[in-house]
Amino acid sequence: MVVKFTQKAKMHWILIILPACFINRIYALPKMSNSGLCIKDPLPVSCSHQLSPELAQDSCLVDQIFRNHSTCKDWFSSSDRCDRVSGCGVVLQPFVDIYYKSGYNFTQVAFNVSFTELARVTHLRFERLDKKEFRFCRRFMLDELAITFQESPVWFDCLFHNHTYSSVEFALDFLVDGRSGRYVFIVPQENRLNTEADLESQEIFIYLHFNSLPKPVVSFQTLKGVNLYTVRIIRWENNFKDTLKTFIVDVRNPKTFAYNYKEIITFDTEVDLDVGNYSVEVELNDPNINGRVSGTPFFVVIDQKLPVMIVACVALFIVAALLLGFLFVVWKSSDSSKRGLLLPQDTKSILFLYDPVSAAHIKVVVALKHYLEEHYNLKVMLDIHDIPQTKHKDPFEWYSMAIHEADCVSIIVSPTIKPQLKEVPSVVDYSTLKTQTMKKRGENNEIIYQHTFSLGISLLISRIRTMMKEKNYNLDRFVVLIPPYSSETNIPPAGVNFRRFRISEQLSGFLKHIQHSTSCNNLERKRMNCFSNTFRWKSLNGIESSSAGVGLENAIKAAVNSVDSDKIIIVEDAVPLCNEILIKKQEVVADVENIHDSSSDEDNKFYVGEVGEFPPHVRNLPSLFNTS
């Protein structure tokens, strides 16, 4: 029998078939994220709507952490780890996301991260394993009221990239109230997700609980209508795979897996792996379906089960080495205390900032440099000695480097009465910068650089401002040294809130402060140095302040008496030392006096009490370093 359709009948059949086809495939269409947290603004966005409409907007907040921020870049793994199976309740699930860009629709793989165990602070980070520069971080903050909604988890389903990363290895790191965890996985291909109509092409998403090693735990996404799965532990050696163990997981039987959450099955292999290279695979267990095999990234298990005797021998050797090292340090400290010297390993660098107002004052600074280097193994950075030895011969560049690298920056207070010098041009006028020299009986001594004190103070202020913005500052690095002929009233505004030491009465206190503030208390130092430095510094504990400074006092007197004239002779035909490029950096070199005009009268009062302590009126950082 032959059936013929008229043109009108054909149109009716088309109208009936098209909706049926659409309905048959609608479940495979991509979906859009619905967490309401897909923001690009770094300001926090509320996630309270996910828990309860009755919660305040600030009960649950999510904010963006930029990838170059220390929290996202230098990710830390807490010693308190998440449970190897539950992973602090963090569940990862992929889906095909649809998004709009430039008027067009695009689809790509996205991930839903669900937090089934609510916590006060939770961090998450996606990171590409082969290229560490790609990172994506978010932070979740919940109050006590929001945490009570434990049955309604918080989730995040926004794209963590703008490119296709199919078959690329990624890691999801998370911190849940200080407990850390990590999942490693391979991003599935977009065209192999949500294709339930073609199970042979479907890709099973699987990720490894990194905290579980050496007993691997994996989680994988089940497929619609499929109940049986095969899980294999694969050992790799010389590019050959060997199936170490095989498991059968039945979705209908909870005894065959750890737990199930929204089609994500978590399975504990409970196999203690030996040293080697491994991966875990999962595939459909159906003889009628030739399904695809999905696997985790390769992971390496290292030897953590040394014999007890070997461990005991190694521990005994380490203890003996530490004991011998401790005795050696104590012996060297005792020997150095008799000589008043520091060990060579304890060499610290100090930058002297001083105003060359007189020849005698300069001689005292030079004498102090030689005395500290000769008797206490300190490296003193001084412009008149160090700048001529550089290739650039540029005070600006040298001071910028010295202030950044010195362990301690010391401002040496000028004499109470300054000699009347020639009219001094503005600090920023580098085109008039001239070299100066002292002349004594026709003999040329060190070169003196004009206006470098103001330059150094300005760069010091700029350095402190930068440190404050980075939240990594330590004002103990900066001190004030007061010679016998100077007064606290002559301390420049930039140093009124630094620790003060009189030279030479408090020399030993100054030296102890250098060691303490530039090792254990310095945020830029490694903690490993603190143990050795603590015992090495005991060489100074037996030095009385009077005996420590008597030699320096004599050196200062000799320096003052050796100068016939208290004038500085300016060499008019000297060549400027700053290059033209650095001359233009006037925004860094500011007038110190003008900067400090904003400080209050209370801040300008000088402390007359014990030198070496902070003035009592200091409660916050001075307005001189205000970064607002």
XYZ file of C-alpha atoms in Angstrom:
628
model
C 0.000 0.000 0.000
C 1.341 3.388 -0.952
C 0.460 6.383 1.157
C 0.677 9.784 -0.428
C 0.775 13.065 1.481
C -0.452 16.319 0.197
C 1.586 19.493 0.791
C -0.756 20.502 3.616
C -0.504 17.099 5.286
C 3.278 17.246 5.154
C 3.274 20.558 7.038
C 1.083 19.041 9.786
C 3.498 16.142 10.264
C 6.469 18.487 10.451
C 4.778 20.554 13.149
C 4.146 17.388 15.171
C 7.637 15.867 14.769
C 9.683 19.005 15.570
C 8.350 19.507 19.146
C 8.793 15.805 19.810
C 12.448 15.952 18.763
C 12.983 19.068 20.845
C 11.440 17.463 23.927
C 13.531 14.337 23.384
C 16.793 16.335 23.518
C 15.950 19.210 25.863
C 17.606 17.520 28.850
C 20.889 17.542 26.947
C 20.870 21.297 26.410
C 23.383 23.407 28.347
C 22.220 25.229 31.442
C 23.148 28.573 32.947
C 24.679 29.112 36.365
C 22.050 29.839 38.992
C 24.089 30.489 42.129
C 23.795 34.268 41.738
C 27.480 34.644 42.601
C 29.031 35.182 39.161
C 30.553 38.615 39.688
C 33.623 40.424 38.437
C 33.484 43.158 41.049
C 35.969 42.531 43.878
C 33.405 43.796 46.385
C 31.546 41.038 48.322
C 28.237 39.724 47.000
C 25.596 38.132 49.203
C 24.967 34.382 49.137
C 22.286 34.479 51.849
C 19.565 33.782 49.268
C 20.933 30.249 48.869
C 20.259 29.468 52.526
C 17.121 31.383 53.499
C 15.307 34.531 52.340
C 15.025 35.518 55.998
C 18.776 35.905 56.447
C 20.407 39.317 56.317
C 22.403 40.137 53.197
C 25.705 40.111 55.082
C 25.085 36.747 56.785
C 26.653 34.989 53.815
C 29.175 36.841 51.624
C 31.429 35.859 48.729
C 34.274 38.040 47.527
C 36.859 37.774 44.786
C 40.548 37.271 45.508
C 42.746 38.356 42.640
C 45.091 35.698 41.272
C 48.239 37.718 42.065
C 47.180 38.286 45.675
C 49.291 36.422 48.219
C 46.256 34.463 49.464
C 45.658 33.110 45.951
C 49.209 33.042 44.608
C 51.143 31.687 47.591
C 48.528 29.135 48.612
C 49.282 27.501 51.931
C 48.338 23.979 52.963
C 47.293 23.789 56.595
C 48.731 21.062 58.787
C 45.144 20.304 59.797
C 43.824 18.341 56.820
C 40.279 17.589 55.768
C 38.982 14.045 56.156
C 40.462 11.835 53.436
C 37.018 10.623 52.338
C 34.546 13.451 52.997
C 36.933 16.250 51.988
C 35.340 18.716 54.454
C 32.062 18.283 52.579
C 33.321 19.847 49.324
C 31.701 18.255 46.248
C 32.766 18.991 42.650
C 30.451 18.411 39.690
C 30.853 19.463 36.006
C 28.170 20.730 33.645
C 27.939 22.460 30.267
C 27.381 26.169 30.831
C 25.882 28.636 28.360
C 26.974 32.260 28.433
C 26.580 35.338 26.262
C 29.407 37.353 24.757
C 29.262 40.041 22.049
C 25.678 39.096 21.210
C 26.429 35.387 20.696
C 25.802 32.299 22.799
C 28.762 30.145 23.813
C 28.987 26.867 25.716
C 31.836 25.373 27.690
C 32.519 23.168 30.686
C 31.846 24.725 34.090
C 31.921 23.314 37.613
C 29.514 23.338 40.520
C 31.322 23.418 43.875
C 28.997 22.584 46.763
C 29.919 23.107 50.422
C 27.837 20.596 52.359
C 29.647 21.410 55.613
C 29.138 25.114 56.271
C 32.009 26.995 57.916
C 32.759 30.560 58.937
C 35.486 31.089 56.328
C 36.044 28.934 53.251
C 38.560 29.556 50.459
C 38.565 27.844 47.088
C 41.087 27.995 44.267
C 41.173 26.454 40.805
C 44.734 26.109 39.507
C 46.075 24.695 36.277
C 48.716 22.120 37.152
C 50.969 22.586 34.136
C 50.858 26.410 34.262
C 50.865 27.733 37.792
C 50.162 31.312 36.675
C 46.496 30.439 36.010
C 44.535 30.732 39.247
C 40.962 31.531 40.228
C 40.092 32.222 43.882
C 36.985 33.002 45.935
C 36.308 33.404 49.664
C 33.047 32.562 51.477
C 32.239 34.184 54.833
C 29.263 33.072 56.960
C 28.066 34.249 60.355
C 26.799 31.989 63.137
C 23.161 32.293 62.054
C 23.919 31.242 58.480
C 25.893 28.213 59.677
C 22.760 26.836 61.373
C 21.269 26.084 57.928
C 23.340 22.916 57.527
C 20.722 21.137 55.398
C 20.942 23.792 52.681
C 24.515 23.896 51.324
C 26.152 26.874 49.676
C 27.275 26.356 46.093
C 29.320 28.168 43.465
C 28.826 27.405 39.765
C 30.547 30.247 37.890
C 33.079 29.799 35.095
C 36.642 29.820 36.351
C 38.077 30.588 32.901
C 37.216 32.184 29.576
C 38.857 29.567 27.405
C 38.384 25.925 26.587
C 40.508 23.679 28.794
C 39.256 20.262 27.738
C 41.565 17.379 28.718
C 43.745 19.745 30.806
C 44.775 18.824 34.359
C 43.502 21.107 37.121
C 43.409 21.144 40.907
C 40.735 22.435 43.256
C 42.272 23.596 46.555
C 40.105 24.560 49.504
C 40.475 25.760 53.093
C 37.510 25.170 55.368
C 38.025 26.922 58.712
C 41.747 26.197 58.550
C 41.446 22.612 57.269
C 42.966 22.093 53.842
C 42.142 19.753 50.993
C 42.857 19.233 47.303
C 41.113 17.506 44.397
C 42.989 16.827 41.128
C 41.130 16.099 37.903
C 41.137 16.322 34.111
C 38.615 18.746 32.616
C 36.163 16.657 30.542
C 35.344 17.469 26.945
C 32.247 19.578 26.422
C 30.753 17.376 23.704
C 30.998 14.314 25.970
C 28.933 15.716 28.849
C 25.122 15.555 29.068
C 24.896 13.068 26.198
C 22.774 10.418 27.926
C 21.304 9.360 24.604
C 24.765 8.078 23.573
C 26.340 6.355 26.569
C 29.277 5.083 24.541
C 30.362 8.680 23.932
C 29.678 9.831 27.482
C 32.742 10.793 29.526
C 32.644 9.985 33.231
C 34.073 12.815 35.320
C 36.414 11.589 38.076
C 38.647 13.355 40.590
C 41.199 12.169 43.139
C 41.168 13.172 46.827
C 44.824 14.132 47.178
C 44.631 14.049 50.989
C 43.803 10.355 50.869
C 47.156 9.161 49.539
C 48.719 6.630 49.831
C 45.221 5.060 50.133
C 43.462 6.676 47.153
C 39.887 7.902 47.380
C 38.090 8.958 44.181
C 34.760 10.575 43.344
C 33.027 10.204 39.979
C 29.821 11.368 38.323
C 27.269 8.663 37.555
C 25.370 8.456 34.265
C 21.623 8.387 33.902
C 20.275 4.840 33.912
C 23.647 3.193 34.624
C 24.074 1.404 37.961
C 27.295 -0.627 37.680
C 30.785 0.847 37.345
C 34.291 -0.603 37.339
C 37.063 1.174 39.253
C 40.689 0.188 38.658
C 43.961 1.179 40.293
C 46.601 1.387 37.560
C 50.331 1.184 38.210
C 52.585 2.716 35.540
C 56.151 1.637 34.917
C 58.159 2.498 31.792
C 54.968 3.655 30.026
C 53.319 0.274 30.605
C 50.117 -0.003 32.639
C 49.393 -2.764 35.087
C 45.995 -3.180 36.731
C 46.797 -3.458 40.416
C 43.247 -3.989 41.680
C 39.670 -3.857 40.338
C 36.462 -2.906 42.160
C 32.765 -3.021 41.259
C 30.567 -0.135 42.412
C 26.796 -0.637 42.424
C 24.857 2.602 42.807
C 21.903 0.612 44.228
C 24.051 -0.890 46.996
C 25.393 1.717 49.492
C 27.823 -0.863 50.885
C 29.908 -0.673 47.704
C 30.824 3.012 48.084
C 31.394 5.621 50.797
C 28.560 8.047 50.044
C 26.495 9.575 47.243
C 25.677 13.262 46.784
C 23.778 14.558 43.741
C 25.007 11.846 41.352
C 28.581 12.089 42.685
C 29.779 8.760 44.101
C 32.758 8.755 46.487
C 34.659 5.474 46.630
C 37.443 4.488 49.050
C 39.824 1.905 47.592
C 41.352 1.206 51.033
C 44.509 0.011 49.249
C 47.802 1.123 50.775
C 49.979 1.812 47.738
C 53.713 1.227 47.604
C 56.212 3.588 46.013
C 55.450 4.195 42.328
C 53.419 6.018 39.663
C 49.667 5.478 39.629
C 46.312 6.573 38.258
C 42.708 5.535 38.912
C 40.282 4.665 36.098
C 36.512 4.234 35.968
C 34.221 2.930 33.211
C 30.737 1.521 32.681
C 30.268 -2.095 33.736
C 27.862 -3.219 31.023
C 28.773 -5.887 28.425
C 26.326 -4.357 25.959
C 27.891 -0.877 26.093
C 31.424 -0.168 24.943
C 31.823 2.861 27.193
C 34.735 5.231 27.456
C 37.400 4.910 30.144
C 37.988 7.990 32.300
C 40.966 8.456 34.582
C 42.606 10.739 37.105
C 45.897 12.562 36.517
C 49.023 10.565 37.284
C 50.176 10.726 40.892
C 53.331 9.545 42.623
C 53.533 7.757 45.967
C 56.830 8.256 47.789
C 58.385 6.024 50.418
C 56.950 6.855 53.834
C 57.474 3.494 55.541
C 61.171 3.210 56.367
C 62.140 0.404 58.749
C 62.121 1.365 62.402
C 65.848 0.665 62.796
C 66.751 3.005 59.939
C 64.545 5.735 61.365
C 66.154 5.309 64.782
C 69.669 5.513 63.321
C 68.850 8.616 61.319
C 67.235 10.250 64.353
C 70.260 9.421 66.512
C 72.616 10.888 63.922
C 70.571 14.094 63.686
C 70.451 14.499 67.477
C 74.211 13.973 67.740
C 74.877 16.510 64.980
C 72.609 19.069 66.646
C 74.294 18.521 70.008
C 77.772 18.987 68.530
C 76.617 22.071 66.674
C 75.106 23.510 69.846
C 78.307 22.919 71.820
C 80.356 24.520 69.040
C 78.118 27.598 68.993
C 78.323 27.938 72.786
C 82.116 27.634 72.663
C 82.435 30.204 69.897
C 80.038 32.513 71.700
C 82.061 32.248 74.896
C 85.274 32.917 72.980
C 83.830 35.852 71.058
C 82.398 37.395 74.226
C 85.933 37.795 75.521
C 86.937 39.644 72.365
C 83.656 41.549 71.914
C 83.284 40.191 68.372
C 80.396 38.686 66.444
C 80.731 35.532 64.400
C 81.280 36.053 60.658
C 77.929 34.372 59.926
C 76.187 37.142 61.892
C 77.303 39.970 59.618
C 74.589 42.619 59.413
C 74.436 45.622 57.129
C 73.706 49.117 58.455
C 73.009 52.197 56.374
C 74.090 55.519 57.880
C 71.939 58.553 57.022
C 73.680 61.733 58.157
C 73.819 65.410 57.278
C 77.404 66.503 56.364
C 77.042 69.837 58.160
C 80.635 69.939 59.391
C 83.959 68.253 58.854
C 84.069 67.097 62.482
C 80.647 65.469 62.209
C 81.694 63.641 59.053
C 84.861 62.423 60.764
C 82.784 61.053 63.641
C 80.510 59.165 61.226
C 83.531 57.664 59.471
C 85.107 56.747 62.819
C 81.861 55.068 63.912
C 81.803 53.079 60.669
C 85.376 51.829 61.103
C 84.831 51.013 64.770
C 81.698 48.897 64.160
C 83.252 47.065 61.231
C 86.499 46.330 63.059
C 85.142 45.271 66.448
C 81.653 43.913 65.740
C 81.826 42.484 62.222
C 79.125 44.828 60.920
C 78.969 46.068 57.351
C 78.313 49.815 57.410
C 77.007 51.358 54.183
C 78.260 54.940 53.820
C 77.785 57.146 50.777
C 81.261 58.703 50.766
C 82.845 55.248 50.661
C 80.404 53.179 48.614
C 79.101 55.503 45.873
C 82.528 56.115 44.284
C 82.981 52.341 44.003
C 79.802 51.882 41.937
C 79.679 52.016 38.148
C 76.830 54.514 37.979
C 78.247 56.919 40.616
C 74.636 57.937 41.228
C 73.479 58.819 44.785
C 69.815 58.320 43.866
C 70.309 54.774 42.631
C 72.681 53.874 45.457
C 70.382 55.149 48.218
C 67.375 53.398 46.655
C 69.239 50.098 46.731
C 70.804 50.616 50.160
C 67.543 51.513 51.944
C 65.895 48.424 50.488
C 68.696 45.950 51.262
C 70.107 47.199 54.582
C 69.268 45.189 57.689
C 69.156 48.416 59.693
C 68.823 52.070 58.682
C 70.335 54.481 61.223
C 69.713 58.224 61.210
C 72.676 59.970 62.865
C 71.580 63.195 64.546
C 73.428 66.334 63.472
C 75.223 68.690 65.890
C 73.128 71.131 67.888
C 74.757 74.165 66.276
C 75.189 73.935 62.541
C 77.840 76.024 60.782
C 76.622 78.661 58.385
C 77.019 77.205 54.931
C 76.366 78.716 51.570
C 72.787 78.984 50.385
C 71.512 75.448 49.780
C 69.390 74.877 46.656
C 66.204 72.775 46.674
C 66.554 69.047 47.220
C 64.923 68.226 43.918
C 67.281 70.479 41.976
C 69.690 67.754 40.913
C 71.125 69.815 38.090
C 73.071 71.773 40.747
C 74.322 68.687 42.593
C 78.071 69.095 43.239
C 80.675 66.989 44.935
C 82.280 68.271 48.101
C 85.589 67.453 49.685
C 87.329 68.207 52.905
C 90.777 69.680 52.701
C 93.188 69.212 55.553
C 96.723 70.513 55.173
C 96.396 70.217 51.397
C 95.346 66.529 51.620
C 92.142 65.364 49.900
C 89.983 63.019 51.980
C 86.626 61.344 51.276
C 84.236 62.864 48.745
C 81.194 64.478 50.366
C 77.940 64.546 48.401
C 75.802 67.627 48.868
C 72.098 67.284 49.861
C 72.226 63.468 50.087
C 70.791 63.562 53.610
C 67.526 65.023 52.339
C 67.612 62.560 49.455
C 68.102 59.607 51.806
C 65.340 60.771 54.166
C 62.939 61.203 51.247
C 63.670 57.727 49.892
C 63.348 56.313 53.413
C 59.868 57.815 53.736
C 58.934 56.411 50.336
C 60.204 52.966 51.371
C 58.180 52.956 54.606
C 55.057 54.021 52.738
C 55.500 51.115 50.343
C 56.008 48.680 53.218
C 52.853 49.920 54.939
C 50.794 49.413 51.796
C 52.091 45.860 51.569
C 51.158 45.200 55.237
C 54.696 43.916 55.722
C 56.475 46.621 57.641
C 58.743 46.459 60.677
C 59.800 49.808 62.122
C 62.413 48.116 64.326
C 64.704 48.211 61.291
C 64.933 51.995 61.623
C 66.765 53.637 64.538
C 68.222 56.988 65.564
C 71.820 57.333 66.805
C 72.594 60.378 68.966
C 76.299 61.350 69.199
C 77.580 62.954 72.438
C 77.525 66.446 70.936
C 73.947 66.175 69.544
C 70.519 66.590 71.111
C 67.175 64.826 70.684
C 65.679 68.124 69.578
C 67.711 67.833 66.365
C 66.136 64.520 65.337
C 64.600 65.005 61.849
C 60.799 64.634 61.593
C 61.130 61.316 59.769
C 62.847 59.716 62.776
C 60.982 61.103 65.788
C 59.170 57.787 66.303
C 62.144 55.472 65.768
C 64.027 53.827 68.622
C 66.879 56.007 69.921
C 70.330 55.115 71.170
C 73.056 57.368 72.532
C 76.538 56.755 71.235
C 78.596 55.601 72.959
C 76.745 55.062 76.282
C 74.236 52.605 74.800
C 76.388 50.891 72.205
C 75.735 47.369 73.504
C 71.976 47.994 73.559
C 72.141 49.241 69.981
C 74.040 46.135 68.858
C 71.596 43.792 70.591
C 68.698 45.644 69.003
C 70.213 45.173 65.538
C 70.530 41.435 66.018
C 67.051 41.050 67.499
C 65.121 43.273 65.104
C 66.815 42.018 61.932
C 66.435 38.295 62.608
C 63.574 36.957 64.697
C 61.324 40.020 64.486
C 61.958 40.915 60.842
C 59.064 39.735 58.712
C 61.352 39.431 55.700
C 63.725 36.959 57.463
C 63.398 33.218 57.515
C 62.458 31.699 60.847
C 65.237 29.144 60.547
C 67.803 31.850 61.370
C 66.289 32.669 64.759
C 67.626 29.631 66.631
C 71.250 30.106 65.660
C 71.158 33.897 65.966
C 69.746 33.702 69.499
C 72.728 31.733 70.774
C 75.323 33.520 68.661
C 74.263 36.854 70.070
C 75.042 35.803 73.623
C 78.570 36.944 72.919
C 77.368 40.459 73.688
C 75.434 39.669 76.851
C 78.550 39.844 79.003
C 79.643 43.244 77.706
C 78.999 46.172 79.998
C 77.705 49.276 78.267
C 80.574 51.361 79.625
C 83.288 48.948 78.452
C 81.586 48.452 75.085
C 81.612 52.142 74.339
C 84.868 53.312 75.866
C 86.814 52.537 72.718
C 84.240 54.266 70.547
C 84.230 57.304 72.826
C 87.970 57.680 72.394
C 87.600 57.268 68.622
C 84.957 60.011 68.536
C 87.127 62.396 70.558
C 90.074 61.716 68.285
C 87.947 62.385 65.197
C 86.633 65.699 66.553
C 90.085 66.900 67.639
C 91.681 65.953 64.318
C 89.773 68.606 62.368
C 91.276 72.095 62.313
C 88.424 73.799 60.494
C 84.710 73.182 60.879
C 83.914 74.327 57.362
C 83.104 72.320 54.248
C 84.800 73.564 51.110
C 82.615 73.259 48.004
C 84.381 72.348 44.789
C 82.744 74.630 42.251
C 84.080 72.863 39.151
C 82.896 69.381 40.152
C 80.838 67.286 37.703
C 77.222 66.381 38.640
C 76.916 62.723 39.569
C 73.239 62.035 38.822
C 72.271 60.979 35.322
C 69.491 62.797 33.525
C 66.997 59.943 33.804
C 67.087 59.844 37.582
C 66.992 63.620 37.766
C 63.404 63.488 36.551
C 62.277 61.257 39.416
C 61.198 64.242 41.488
C 57.995 62.654 42.678
C 59.992 60.354 44.945
C 62.327 63.008 46.315
C 59.996 65.250 48.294
C 60.790 68.030 50.737
C 60.819 66.392 54.139
C 59.930 69.533 56.031
C 56.805 70.078 53.942
C 55.728 66.467 54.348
C 55.762 66.681 58.120
C 53.712 69.866 58.335
C 50.559 67.742 58.750
C 51.731 66.164 62.018
C 50.258 67.389 65.269
C 52.102 69.290 67.986
C 51.803 66.254 70.208
C 53.755 64.178 67.687
C 56.531 66.783 67.665
C 57.207 66.484 71.387
C 60.416 64.613 72.049
C 60.733 61.864 74.591
C 63.258 62.599 77.334
C 62.992 59.220 79.072
C 65.011 56.073 78.498
C 66.697 56.030 75.133
C 66.196 52.872 73.085
C 62.422 52.793 73.567
C 59.572 54.224 71.536
C 58.253 57.623 72.704
C 55.158 57.095 74.907
C 52.914 59.330 72.811
C 53.225 57.008 69.820
C 50.006 55.035 69.441
C 49.790 54.735 65.663
C 52.219 55.304 62.850
C 53.094 58.987 62.440
C 51.262 61.099 59.914
C 54.540 61.462 58.085
C 54.010 58.000 56.629
C 50.295 58.383 55.937
C 49.488 56.312 52.831
C 45.965 57.583 52.307
